[in-house]
CSV table of C-alpha atoms and ligand atoms in Angstrom, one decimal:
chain,number,residue,atom,x,y,z
H,1,MET,CA,-28.8,-1.8,-13.7
H,2,SER,CA,-28.4,0.0,-10.4
H,3,ASP,CA,-31.0,2.6,-9.4
H,4,ASP,CA,-28.1,5.0,-8.8
H,5,ILE,CA,-27.5,5.2,-12.6
H,6,LYS,CA,-29.6,7.9,-14.3
H,7,LYS,CA,-29.4,6.7,-17.8
H,8,GLY,CA,-30.0,9.5,-20.3
H,9,LEU,CA,-29.6,11.9,-17.2
H,10,LEU,CA,-33.3,11.3,-16.7
H,11,GLY,CA,-34.6,13.9,-14.2
H,12,ILE,CA,-31.2,15.2,-13.3
H,13,VAL,CA,-30.7,18.9,-12.8
H,14,VAL,CA,-27.1,19.6,-13.9
H,15,ASP,CA,-26.8,23.4,-13.8
H,16,GLU,CA,-28.7,26.7,-13.5
H,17,THR,CA,-29.8,28.9,-16.5
H,18,GLU,CA,-31.4,32.3,-17.0
H,19,ILE,CA,-32.3,31.8,-20.6
H,20,SER,CA,-35.5,29.8,-20.7
H,21,LYS,CA,-37.9,27.9,-18.4
H,22,VAL,CA,-39.8,24.9,-19.5
H,23,MET,CA,-42.9,24.4,-17.3
H,24,PRO,CA,-44.6,21.1,-18.2
H,25,GLU,CA,-47.0,21.4,-15.2
H,26,ILE,CA,-48.6,24.5,-16.6
H,27,ASN,CA,-47.8,23.7,-20.3
H,28,SER,CA,-45.7,26.9,-20.6
H,29,LEU,CA,-42.3,28.0,-21.9
H,30,THR,CA,-40.7,31.4,-21.2
H,31,TYR,CA,-37.6,33.0,-22.8
H,32,ARG,CA,-36.0,35.2,-20.2
H,33,GLY,CA,-39.4,35.5,-18.5
H,34,TYR,CA,-41.5,36.2,-21.6
H,35,ALA,CA,-44.0,33.5,-22.7
H,36,ALA,CA,-43.0,32.1,-26.1
H,37,GLN,CA,-46.6,32.4,-27.4
H,38,ASP,CA,-46.7,36.1,-26.4
H,39,LEU,CA,-43.4,36.7,-28.2
H,40,CYS,CA,-44.9,34.9,-31.3
H,41,ALA,CA,-47.9,37.3,-31.1
H,42,ARG,CA,-46.1,40.5,-30.6
H,43,CYS,CA,-42.5,40.2,-32.0
H,44,LYS,CA,-40.7,39.3,-35.1
H,45,PHE,CA,-37.9,36.7,-34.9
H,46,GLU,CA,-35.1,39.3,-34.8
H,47,GLU,CA,-36.5,40.8,-31.6
H,48,VAL,CA,-36.6,37.4,-30.0
H,49,ALA,CA,-33.0,36.6,-31.2
H,50,TYR,CA,-31.9,39.9,-29.6
H,51,LEU,CA,-33.7,38.9,-26.4
H,52,ILE,CA,-32.1,35.5,-26.2
H,53,LEU,CA,-28.6,36.8,-27.0
H,54,ASN,CA,-28.7,40.1,-25.0
H,55,LYS,CA,-31.1,39.2,-22.1
H,56,GLU,CA,-33.6,42.0,-22.8
H,57,LEU,CA,-36.1,42.8,-25.5
H,58,PRO,CA,-34.7,45.6,-27.8
H,59,ASN,CA,-36.1,49.1,-28.1
H,60,LYS,CA,-36.4,50.5,-31.6
H,61,LYS,CA,-32.9,51.9,-31.7
H,62,GLN,CA,-31.3,48.6,-30.4
H,63,LEU,CA,-33.3,46.5,-32.9
H,64,LYS,CA,-32.2,48.8,-35.8
H,65,GLN,CA,-28.6,48.4,-34.7
H,66,PHE,CA,-29.0,44.6,-34.3
H,67,GLU,CA,-30.6,44.3,-37.8
H,68,LYS,CA,-27.8,46.5,-39.3
H,69,GLU,CA,-25.1,44.1,-37.9
H,70,GLU,CA,-27.0,41.0,-38.9
H,71,THR,CA,-27.7,42.2,-42.5
H,72,LYS,CA,-24.0,43.3,-42.9
H,73,GLU,CA,-22.9,39.8,-42.1
H,74,ARG,CA,-25.1,38.1,-44.7
H,75,VAL,CA,-22.2,37.4,-46.9
H,76,LEU,CA,-19.9,34.4,-47.4
H,77,SER,CA,-16.2,34.3,-48.1
H,78,LYS,CA,-15.0,33.0,-51.5
H,79,THR,CA,-13.5,30.0,-49.6
H,80,LEU,CA,-16.8,29.1,-48.1
H,81,ILE,CA,-18.6,29.5,-51.4
H,82,ASN,CA,-16.0,27.2,-53.0
H,83,VAL,CA,-16.4,24.7,-50.2
H,84,LEU,CA,-20.2,24.7,-50.8
H,85,LYS,CA,-19.7,24.3,-54.6
H,86,GLN,CA,-17.5,21.2,-54.0
H,87,MET,CA,-19.8,19.5,-51.6
H,88,PRO,CA,-21.5,16.4,-53.0
H,89,LYS,CA,-25.0,17.4,-54.1
H,90,LYS,CA,-26.5,14.5,-52.2
H,91,SER,CA,-25.0,15.7,-48.9
H,92,HIS,CA,-27.6,16.0,-46.2
H,93,PRO,CA,-28.0,19.7,-45.5
H,94,MET,CA,-27.5,19.1,-41.8
H,95,ASP,CA,-24.0,17.8,-42.6
H,96,VAL,CA,-23.6,20.9,-44.8
H,97,ALA,CA,-24.7,23.1,-41.9
H,98,ARG,CA,-22.2,21.4,-39.6
H,99,THR,CA,-19.4,21.8,-42.1
H,100,VAL,CA,-20.2,25.4,-42.9
H,101,VAL,CA,-20.0,26.4,-39.2
H,102,SER,CA,-16.8,24.5,-38.9
H,103,VAL,CA,-15.3,26.3,-41.9
H,104,MET,CA,-16.4,29.7,-40.5
H,105,GLY,CA,-14.4,28.8,-37.4
H,106,LEU,CA,-11.3,28.4,-39.5
H,107,GLU,CA,-11.9,31.8,-41.0
H,108,ASP,CA,-13.0,33.8,-38.0
H,109,LYS,CA,-10.4,36.2,-36.7
H,110,GLU,CA,-11.7,35.8,-33.2
H,111,THR,CA,-11.9,32.1,-33.0
H,112,LYS,CA,-9.6,31.8,-30.0
H,113,ASP,CA,-11.2,34.6,-28.0
H,114,ASN,CA,-13.8,33.2,-25.6
H,115,SER,CA,-14.7,36.5,-23.9
H,116,SER,CA,-18.4,37.2,-23.9
H,117,GLU,CA,-17.9,40.3,-26.1
H,118,ALA,CA,-16.1,38.2,-28.8
H,119,ASN,CA,-18.6,35.4,-28.4
H,120,LEU,CA,-21.5,37.8,-29.0
H,121,ARG,CA,-19.8,39.1,-32.2
H,122,LYS,CA,-19.0,35.5,-33.3
H,123,ALA,CA,-22.6,34.4,-32.5
H,124,MET,CA,-23.9,37.2,-34.7
H,125,ARG,CA,-21.7,36.1,-37.6
H,126,ILE,CA,-22.7,32.5,-37.3
H,127,PHE,CA,-26.4,33.6,-37.0
H,128,ALA,CA,-26.2,35.8,-40.1
H,129,LYS,CA,-24.1,33.6,-42.3
H,130,THR,CA,-25.5,30.1,-41.7
H,131,PRO,CA,-28.8,30.7,-43.4
H,132,VAL,CA,-27.1,32.3,-46.3
H,133,ALA,CA,-24.8,29.3,-46.7
H,134,LEU,CA,-27.7,26.9,-46.4
H,135,ALA,CA,-29.8,28.7,-49.0
H,136,ALA,CA,-26.8,28.8,-51.3
H,137,PHE,CA,-26.5,25.0,-51.0
H,138,TYR,CA,-30.3,24.7,-51.6
H,139,ARG,CA,-29.7,26.3,-54.9
H,140,LEU,CA,-26.4,24.7,-55.9
H,141,ARG,CA,-27.6,21.2,-55.4
H,142,LYS,CA,-30.4,21.8,-57.9
H,143,GLY,CA,-27.8,23.2,-60.4
H,144,LYS,CA,-29.1,26.7,-59.8
H,145,LYS,CA,-27.3,30.0,-59.3
H,146,ILE,CA,-26.8,31.3,-55.8
H,147,ILE,CA,-29.1,34.3,-55.1
H,148,PRO,CA,-27.4,37.2,-53.3
H,149,SER,CA,-29.0,38.2,-50.0
H,150,LYS,CA,-30.9,41.5,-49.7
H,151,LYS,CA,-30.3,43.8,-46.8
H,152,LYS,CA,-33.7,45.3,-46.9
H,153,LEU,CA,-35.4,42.0,-46.2
H,154,THR,CA,-36.1,40.5,-42.8
H,155,PHE,CA,-34.2,37.4,-41.6
H,156,ALA,CA,-37.2,35.2,-42.6
H,157,GLU,CA,-37.9,37.0,-45.9
H,158,ASN,CA,-34.3,36.8,-46.9
H,159,PHE,CA,-34.2,33.0,-46.4
H,160,PHE,CA,-37.2,32.6,-48.7
H,161,HIS,CA,-35.7,35.0,-51.2
H,162,MET,CA,-32.3,33.2,-51.3
H,163,CYS,CA,-33.9,29.7,-51.6
H,164,PHE,CA,-36.7,30.5,-54.0
H,165,GLY,CA,-35.9,33.8,-55.6
H,166,LYS,CA,-39.2,35.3,-54.2
H,167,VAL,CA,-40.8,36.2,-50.9
H,168,PRO,CA,-44.2,34.7,-50.2
H,169,ASN,CA,-47.2,36.6,-48.8
H,170,LYS,CA,-47.1,38.1,-45.3
H,171,GLU,CA,-49.1,35.3,-43.6
H,172,ILE,CA,-46.6,32.7,-44.8
H,173,VAL,CA,-43.6,34.7,-43.7
H,174,LYS,CA,-45.3,35.2,-40.3
H,175,ALA,CA,-45.9,31.4,-39.9
H,176,PHE,CA,-42.2,30.9,-40.7
H,177,ASP,CA,-41.2,33.6,-38.3
H,178,VAL,CA,-43.4,32.0,-35.6
H,179,SER,CA,-41.7,28.6,-36.2
H,180,LEU,CA,-38.3,30.3,-35.8
H,181,ILE,CA,-39.4,31.9,-32.5
H,182,LEU,CA,-40.7,28.5,-31.2
H,183,TYR,CA,-37.5,26.7,-32.2
H,184,ALA,CA,-35.1,29.3,-30.9
H,185,GLU,CA,-34.5,28.0,-27.4
H,186,HIS,CA,-35.6,25.1,-25.1
H,187,SER,CA,-33.3,24.8,-22.1
H,188,PHE,CA,-31.1,21.7,-21.6
H,189,ASN,CA,-32.2,19.7,-24.6
H,190,VAL,CA,-29.6,17.3,-26.3
H,191,SER,CA,-28.0,19.7,-28.7
H,192,THR,CA,-27.8,22.6,-26.1
H,193,PHE,CA,-26.3,20.2,-23.6
H,194,THR,CA,-23.9,19.1,-26.2
H,195,ALA,CA,-22.9,22.7,-26.9
H,196,ARG,CA,-22.5,23.3,-23.2
H,197,THR,CA,-20.4,20.1,-22.7
H,198,ILE,CA,-18.1,21.1,-25.5
H,199,THR,CA,-17.8,24.6,-24.1
H,200,SER,CA,-17.1,23.3,-20.6
H,201,SER,CA,-13.6,22.2,-21.8
H,202,LEU,CA,-13.1,25.9,-22.7
H,203,SER,CA,-13.4,25.1,-26.4
H,204,ASP,CA,-14.7,27.7,-28.8
H,205,ILE,CA,-18.2,28.7,-30.0
H,206,HIS,CA,-17.7,27.4,-33.6
H,207,GLY,CA,-16.8,23.9,-32.2
H,208,ALA,CA,-19.7,23.9,-29.8
H,209,ILE,CA,-22.2,24.9,-32.5
H,210,THR,CA,-20.8,22.3,-34.9
H,211,GLY,CA,-21.3,19.6,-32.3
H,212,ALA,CA,-24.8,20.9,-31.5
H,213,ILE,CA,-25.8,20.7,-35.1
H,214,ALA,CA,-24.6,17.0,-35.3
H,215,SER,CA,-26.7,16.4,-32.2
H,216,LEU,CA,-29.8,18.1,-33.6
H,217,LYS,CA,-29.7,16.0,-36.7
H,218,GLY,CA,-30.8,12.9,-34.9
H,219,PRO,CA,-34.4,11.8,-35.4
H,220,LEU,CA,-35.1,11.7,-31.6
H,221,HIS,CA,-34.3,15.5,-31.6
H,222,GLY,CA,-34.6,18.0,-34.5
H,223,GLY,CA,-34.5,15.4,-37.2
H,224,ALA,CA,-38.0,14.4,-36.1
H,225,ASN,CA,-39.5,17.2,-38.2
H,226,GLU,CA,-38.2,15.6,-41.4
H,227,GLU,CA,-39.4,12.1,-40.2
H,228,VAL,CA,-42.9,13.5,-39.6
H,229,MET,CA,-43.0,14.5,-43.3
H,230,HIS,CA,-41.7,11.1,-44.5
H,231,MET,CA,-44.5,9.5,-42.4
H,232,MET,CA,-47.2,11.8,-43.8
H,233,LYS,CA,-46.0,11.2,-47.3
H,234,LYS,CA,-46.2,7.4,-46.7
H,235,ILE,CA,-49.7,7.8,-45.3
H,236,LYS,CA,-50.5,9.9,-48.5
H,237,LYS,CA,-54.3,10.2,-48.0
H,238,PRO,CA,-56.5,10.9,-44.9
H,239,GLU,CA,-58.4,7.6,-45.8
H,240,ASN,CA,-55.2,5.6,-45.1
H,241,ALA,CA,-54.3,7.3,-41.8
H,242,LEU,CA,-56.3,5.3,-39.3
H,243,LYS,CA,-55.1,1.9,-40.7
H,244,TRP,CA,-51.5,3.2,-40.9
H,245,ILE,CA,-51.2,4.5,-37.4
H,246,ASN,CA,-52.9,1.5,-35.8
H,247,LYS,CA,-50.6,-0.9,-37.7
H,248,ALA,CA,-47.6,1.1,-36.7
H,249,LEU,CA,-48.6,1.1,-33.0
H,250,ASP,CA,-49.4,-2.7,-33.2
H,251,ASN,CA,-45.8,-3.1,-34.5
H,252,LYS,CA,-44.6,-1.0,-31.5
H,253,ASP,CA,-43.0,1.6,-33.9
H,254,VAL,CA,-41.9,4.9,-32.5
H,255,ILE,CA,-44.0,7.6,-34.1
H,256,MET,CA,-42.0,10.7,-35.0
H,257,GLY,CA,-43.2,14.1,-33.8
H,258,PHE,CA,-44.8,12.5,-30.7
H,259,GLY,CA,-43.5,12.3,-27.1
H,260,HIS,CA,-41.1,14.4,-25.2
H,261,ARG,CA,-38.6,13.9,-22.3
H,262,VAL,CA,-40.0,16.9,-20.3
H,263,TYR,CA,-43.6,17.5,-21.5
H,264,LYS,CA,-45.7,14.4,-20.8
H,265,SER,CA,-49.1,15.9,-21.4
H,266,GLY,CA,-48.4,18.2,-24.4
H,267,ASP,CA,-45.7,20.4,-25.7
H,268,SER,CA,-46.3,24.1,-24.9
H,269,ARG,CA,-45.2,25.1,-28.4
H,270,VAL,CA,-47.7,22.9,-30.3
H,271,PRO,CA,-50.9,25.0,-30.0
H,272,THR,CA,-49.3,28.1,-31.5
H,273,MET,CA,-47.6,26.1,-34.3
H,274,ARG,CA,-50.7,24.1,-34.9
H,275,GLU,CA,-52.7,27.3,-35.4
H,276,TYR,CA,-50.1,28.6,-38.0
H,277,PHE,CA,-50.1,25.2,-39.7
H,278,GLY,CA,-53.8,25.6,-40.2
H,279,LYS,CA,-53.4,29.1,-41.6
H,280,VAL,CA,-50.8,27.9,-44.1
H,281,SER,CA,-52.9,24.9,-45.1
H,282,LYS,CA,-55.8,27.3,-45.8
H,283,ILE,CA,-53.7,29.8,-47.8
H,284,LYS,CA,-52.3,26.9,-49.8
H,285,LYS,CA,-55.7,25.3,-50.2
H,286,ASP,CA,-54.3,22.0,-49.2
H,287,LYS,CA,-56.0,20.3,-46.2
H,288,VAL,CA,-54.7,16.8,-46.8
H,289,PHE,CA,-51.8,16.9,-44.3
H,290,GLU,CA,-54.1,18.7,-41.7
H,291,LYS,CA,-56.6,15.8,-41.9
H,292,ILE,CA,-53.8,13.2,-41.6
H,293,TYR,CA,-52.4,15.2,-38.7
H,294,GLU,CA,-55.7,15.1,-36.8
H,295,ILE,CA,-56.3,11.4,-37.3
H,296,VAL,CA,-52.8,10.3,-36.2
H,297,GLU,CA,-52.9,12.7,-33.2
H,298,LYS,CA,-56.3,11.3,-32.1
H,299,VAL,CA,-55.1,7.7,-32.2
H,300,MET,CA,-51.8,8.5,-30.4
H,301,ILE,CA,-53.6,10.2,-27.6
H,302,LYS,CA,-56.3,7.5,-27.3
H,303,ARG,CA,-54.1,4.5,-27.6
H,304,LYS,CA,-50.8,5.7,-26.0
H,305,ASN,CA,-51.7,9.0,-24.2
H,306,ILE,CA,-48.7,10.4,-26.1
H,307,HIS,CA,-49.1,14.0,-27.4
H,308,PRO,CA,-47.5,15.7,-30.4
H,309,ASN,CA,-44.3,17.8,-30.0
H,310,VAL,CA,-43.4,20.9,-31.9
H,311,ASP,CA,-41.9,18.9,-34.8
H,312,TYR,CA,-45.3,17.4,-35.6
H,313,PRO,CA,-46.9,20.7,-36.9
H,314,THR,CA,-43.6,22.3,-38.3
H,315,GLY,CA,-42.9,19.3,-40.6
H,316,PRO,CA,-46.0,19.7,-42.8
H,317,THR,CA,-46.0,23.5,-42.5
H,318,TYR,CA,-42.5,23.7,-44.0
H,319,HIS,CA,-43.6,21.2,-46.7
H,320,LEU,CA,-46.6,23.5,-47.7
H,321,MET,CA,-44.2,26.4,-47.8
H,322,GLY,CA,-42.3,24.6,-50.5
H,323,PHE,CA,-39.1,23.5,-48.7
H,324,ASP,CA,-37.5,20.2,-49.5
H,325,THR,CA,-38.0,17.8,-46.6
H,326,ASP,CA,-34.3,17.5,-45.7
H,327,PHE,CA,-34.2,21.3,-45.2
H,328,PHE,CA,-36.6,21.2,-42.3
H,329,THR,CA,-34.0,20.5,-39.6
H,330,PRO,CA,-31.6,23.0,-41.1
H,331,ILE,CA,-34.3,25.6,-40.6
H,332,PHE,CA,-34.4,24.5,-36.9
H,333,VAL,CA,-30.6,25.2,-36.9
H,334,ILE,CA,-30.8,28.7,-38.2
H,335,SER,CA,-33.2,29.6,-35.3
H,336,ARG,CA,-31.6,27.5,-32.5
H,337,ILE,CA,-28.2,29.1,-33.2
H,338,THR,CA,-29.5,31.9,-30.9
H,339,GLY,CA,-30.3,29.6,-28.0
H,340,TRP,CA,-27.1,27.6,-28.4
H,341,SER,CA,-25.0,30.8,-28.5
H,342,ALA,CA,-26.7,32.2,-25.3
H,343,HIS,CA,-26.0,28.9,-23.5
H,344,ILE,CA,-22.4,28.8,-24.7
H,345,MET,CA,-21.9,32.3,-23.2
H,346,GLU,CA,-23.7,31.4,-20.0
H,347,GLN,CA,-21.5,28.3,-19.7
H,348,HIS,CA,-18.3,30.3,-20.2
H,349,ALA,CA,-19.4,32.9,-17.6
H,350,ALA,CA,-19.7,30.3,-14.9
H,351,ASN,CA,-17.9,27.3,-16.1
H,352,LYS,CA,-17.4,23.9,-14.6
H,353,LEU,CA,-16.0,21.0,-16.6
H,354,ILE,CA,-18.9,18.6,-17.4
H,355,ARG,CA,-17.5,15.2,-16.6
H,356,PRO,CA,-20.0,12.6,-15.3
H,357,LEU,CA,-19.1,9.1,-14.1
H,358,ALA,CA,-19.9,5.7,-15.4
H,359,SER,CA,-20.4,2.4,-13.6
H,360,TYR,CA,-17.9,-0.1,-15.2
H,361,LYS,CA,-19.4,-3.4,-16.3
H,362,GLY,CA,-16.6,-4.8,-18.6
H,363,SER,CA,-14.1,-7.6,-18.1
H,364,LYS,CA,-12.4,-8.1,-14.8
H,365,HIS,CA,-8.7,-7.1,-14.5
H,366,ARG,CA,-6.7,-9.1,-17.1
H,367,LYS,CA,-3.0,-9.7,-17.7
H,368,VAL,CA,-1.6,-8.4,-21.1
H,369,MET,CA,0.0,-11.3,-23.0
H,370,GLN,CA,2.8,-10.6,-25.5
H,371,LEU,CA,1.5,-10.5,-29.1
H,372,ASN,CA,3.0,-14.0,-30.0
H,373,HIS,CA,1.2,-15.6,-27.0
H,374,ARG,CA,-2.3,-14.3,-27.9
G,401,LIG,N1,-44.1,6.8,-30.4
G,401,LIG,C1,-44.4,5.6,-29.8
G,401,LIG,N2,-44.1,5.4,-28.5
G,401,LIG,C2,-43.5,6.3,-27.8
G,401,LIG,C3,-43.1,7.6,-28.4
G,401,LIG,C4,-43.5,7.8,-29.7
G,401,LIG,N3,-43.2,8.9,-30.4
G,401,LIG,N4,-42.5,8.3,-27.5
G,401,LIG,C5,-42.4,7.6,-26.4
G,401,LIG,N5,-43.0,6.4,-26.6
G,401,LIG,C6,-43.2,5.3,-25.6
G,401,LIG,C7,-41.8,4.6,-25.5
G,401,LIG,O1,-41.8,3.5,-26.4
G,401,LIG,C8,-41.9,4.1,-24.0
G,401,LIG,O2,-42.7,3.0,-23.9
G,401,LIG,P1,-42.4,1.8,-22.9
G,401,LIG,O3,-42.4,2.4,-21.6
G,401,LIG,O4,-43.5,0.9,-23.2
G,401,LIG,O5,-41.0,1.3,-23.4
G,401,LIG,C9,-42.5,5.3,-23.3
G,401,LIG,O6,-43.3,5.9,-24.3
G,401,LIG,C10,-41.6,6.3,-22.7
G,401,LIG,O7,-40.7,6.8,-23.8
G,401,LIG,P2,-39.2,7.1,-23.7
G,401,LIG,O8,-38.6,6.9,-25.0
G,401,LIG,O9,-38.6,6.3,-22.6
G,401,LIG,O10,-39.2,8.6,-23.3
G,401,LIG,P3,-38.0,9.5,-23.4
G,401,LIG,O11,-38.3,10.7,-22.5
G,401,LIG,O12,-36.7,8.9,-23.2
G,401,LIG,O13,-38.1,9.9,-24.9
G,401,LIG,C11,-38.4,11.0,-27.0
G,401,LIG,C12,-38.6,11.1,-25.4
G,401,LIG,C13,-38.7,12.3,-27.6
G,401,LIG,C14,-37.0,10.5,-27.3
G,401,LIG,C15,-39.5,10.0,-27.5
G,401,LIG,O14,-40.8,10.4,-27.1
G,401,LIG,C16,-39.4,9.8,-29.0
G,401,LIG,O15,-38.6,8.9,-29.4
G,401,LIG,N6,-40.2,10.5,-29.8
G,401,LIG,C17,-40.1,10.5,-31.2
G,401,LIG,C18,-39.1,11.4,-31.8
G,401,LIG,C19,-39.4,12.8,-31.7
G,401,LIG,O16,-40.5,13.2,-32.1
G,401,LIG,N7,-38.5,13.7,-31.2
G,401,LIG,C20,-38.7,15.1,-31.1
G,401,LIG,C21,-38.5,15.5,-29.6
G,401,LIG,S1,-39.1,17.1,-29.2
G,401,LIG,C22,-38.6,18.3,-30.3
G,401,LIG,C23,-37.1,18.2,-30.7
G,401,LIG,O17,-36.2,18.0,-29.9
G,401,LIG,O18,-36.9,18.4,-31.9
């Protein structure tokens, strides 16, 4: 392959963005200039969602208004509830998320309006309704009744309430909120680039987010948090971890939750999420996954010099919180909707059709023979 071909767009800068900055050289990530770990320490997820969508942190009045709009939209149409009821119970919730956003696009009265004002309103509806729909599916597939959302609960609390019928203690909610903040935005990753590519043809926000969800599902991207849990369940006990990881590496397996296209010496989001994973393990009095985590991490760094990415601590944290494994990537979705929406608006504001070239390596020019001569 020619050196001119940058497979996977490796190292290629394709546009400018004001939304976030990934700085692998100093192991840092900022959202609109604020360090993600500072946002985790001082803000709740709603404030960060506001920042990503509206470019500035909200004051009290702005936050109140934002929360009022978000909680008002925590309802689903009868059509959408019927669609959810008809979905096969074995559907992967990421496919449900993709379908749900697509159906919302059919129903939204502003689907065709790509102005930034309309996109912000649509982003708010997708942001508020997607977790409600996912929590409804969480219940329906277990044969349980949908739990109506509660306006007085925060975004994170309401998701727990709608999935489980109760809200856990403050520390668990904080750990969940932190995971949402860390998952909210990460520059030109695969799903965001997908959303921007769809947008670049002047398509609409529902289509772009539907495509982004399909992209996030893959195990090399968001799907990794589920794969991490499958791996930990296979390892089962800390005593098995060393043998398991060494064998997997001898077999040249790809270990999920490790490695990153941009960060080569550690993902800036990991230390914060690792801390909250520890807190949740302590509250749940279950250190098994933490011990497995440490053993696998040690071997990966020693043998491969490959560090964990954010999906490594989020997987077992969500498990300890009680979520089904196939709901881990949908949780990523409900947070990343903010980042995707901001990128979609940024792309619309300074659009250029995304259309790269390919070097052709197929057959030479051939003559078309009539059907009866082939
Ligand atoms: N386990 C084992 N080997 C690995 C891993 C891993 N997790 N990641 C990279 N490598 C090896 C890879 O085999 C290759 O070795 P060699 O040069 O001998 O062929 C080398 O490291 C370079 O890897 P690469 O795949 O060319 O690097 P990339 O930048 O194209 O890929 C990645 C990045 C994230 C796709 C990859 O690290 C991977 O597959 N990781 C596992 C999946 C995962 O955890 N994804 C989540 C990504 S971050 C958060 C998110 O998006 O959700």
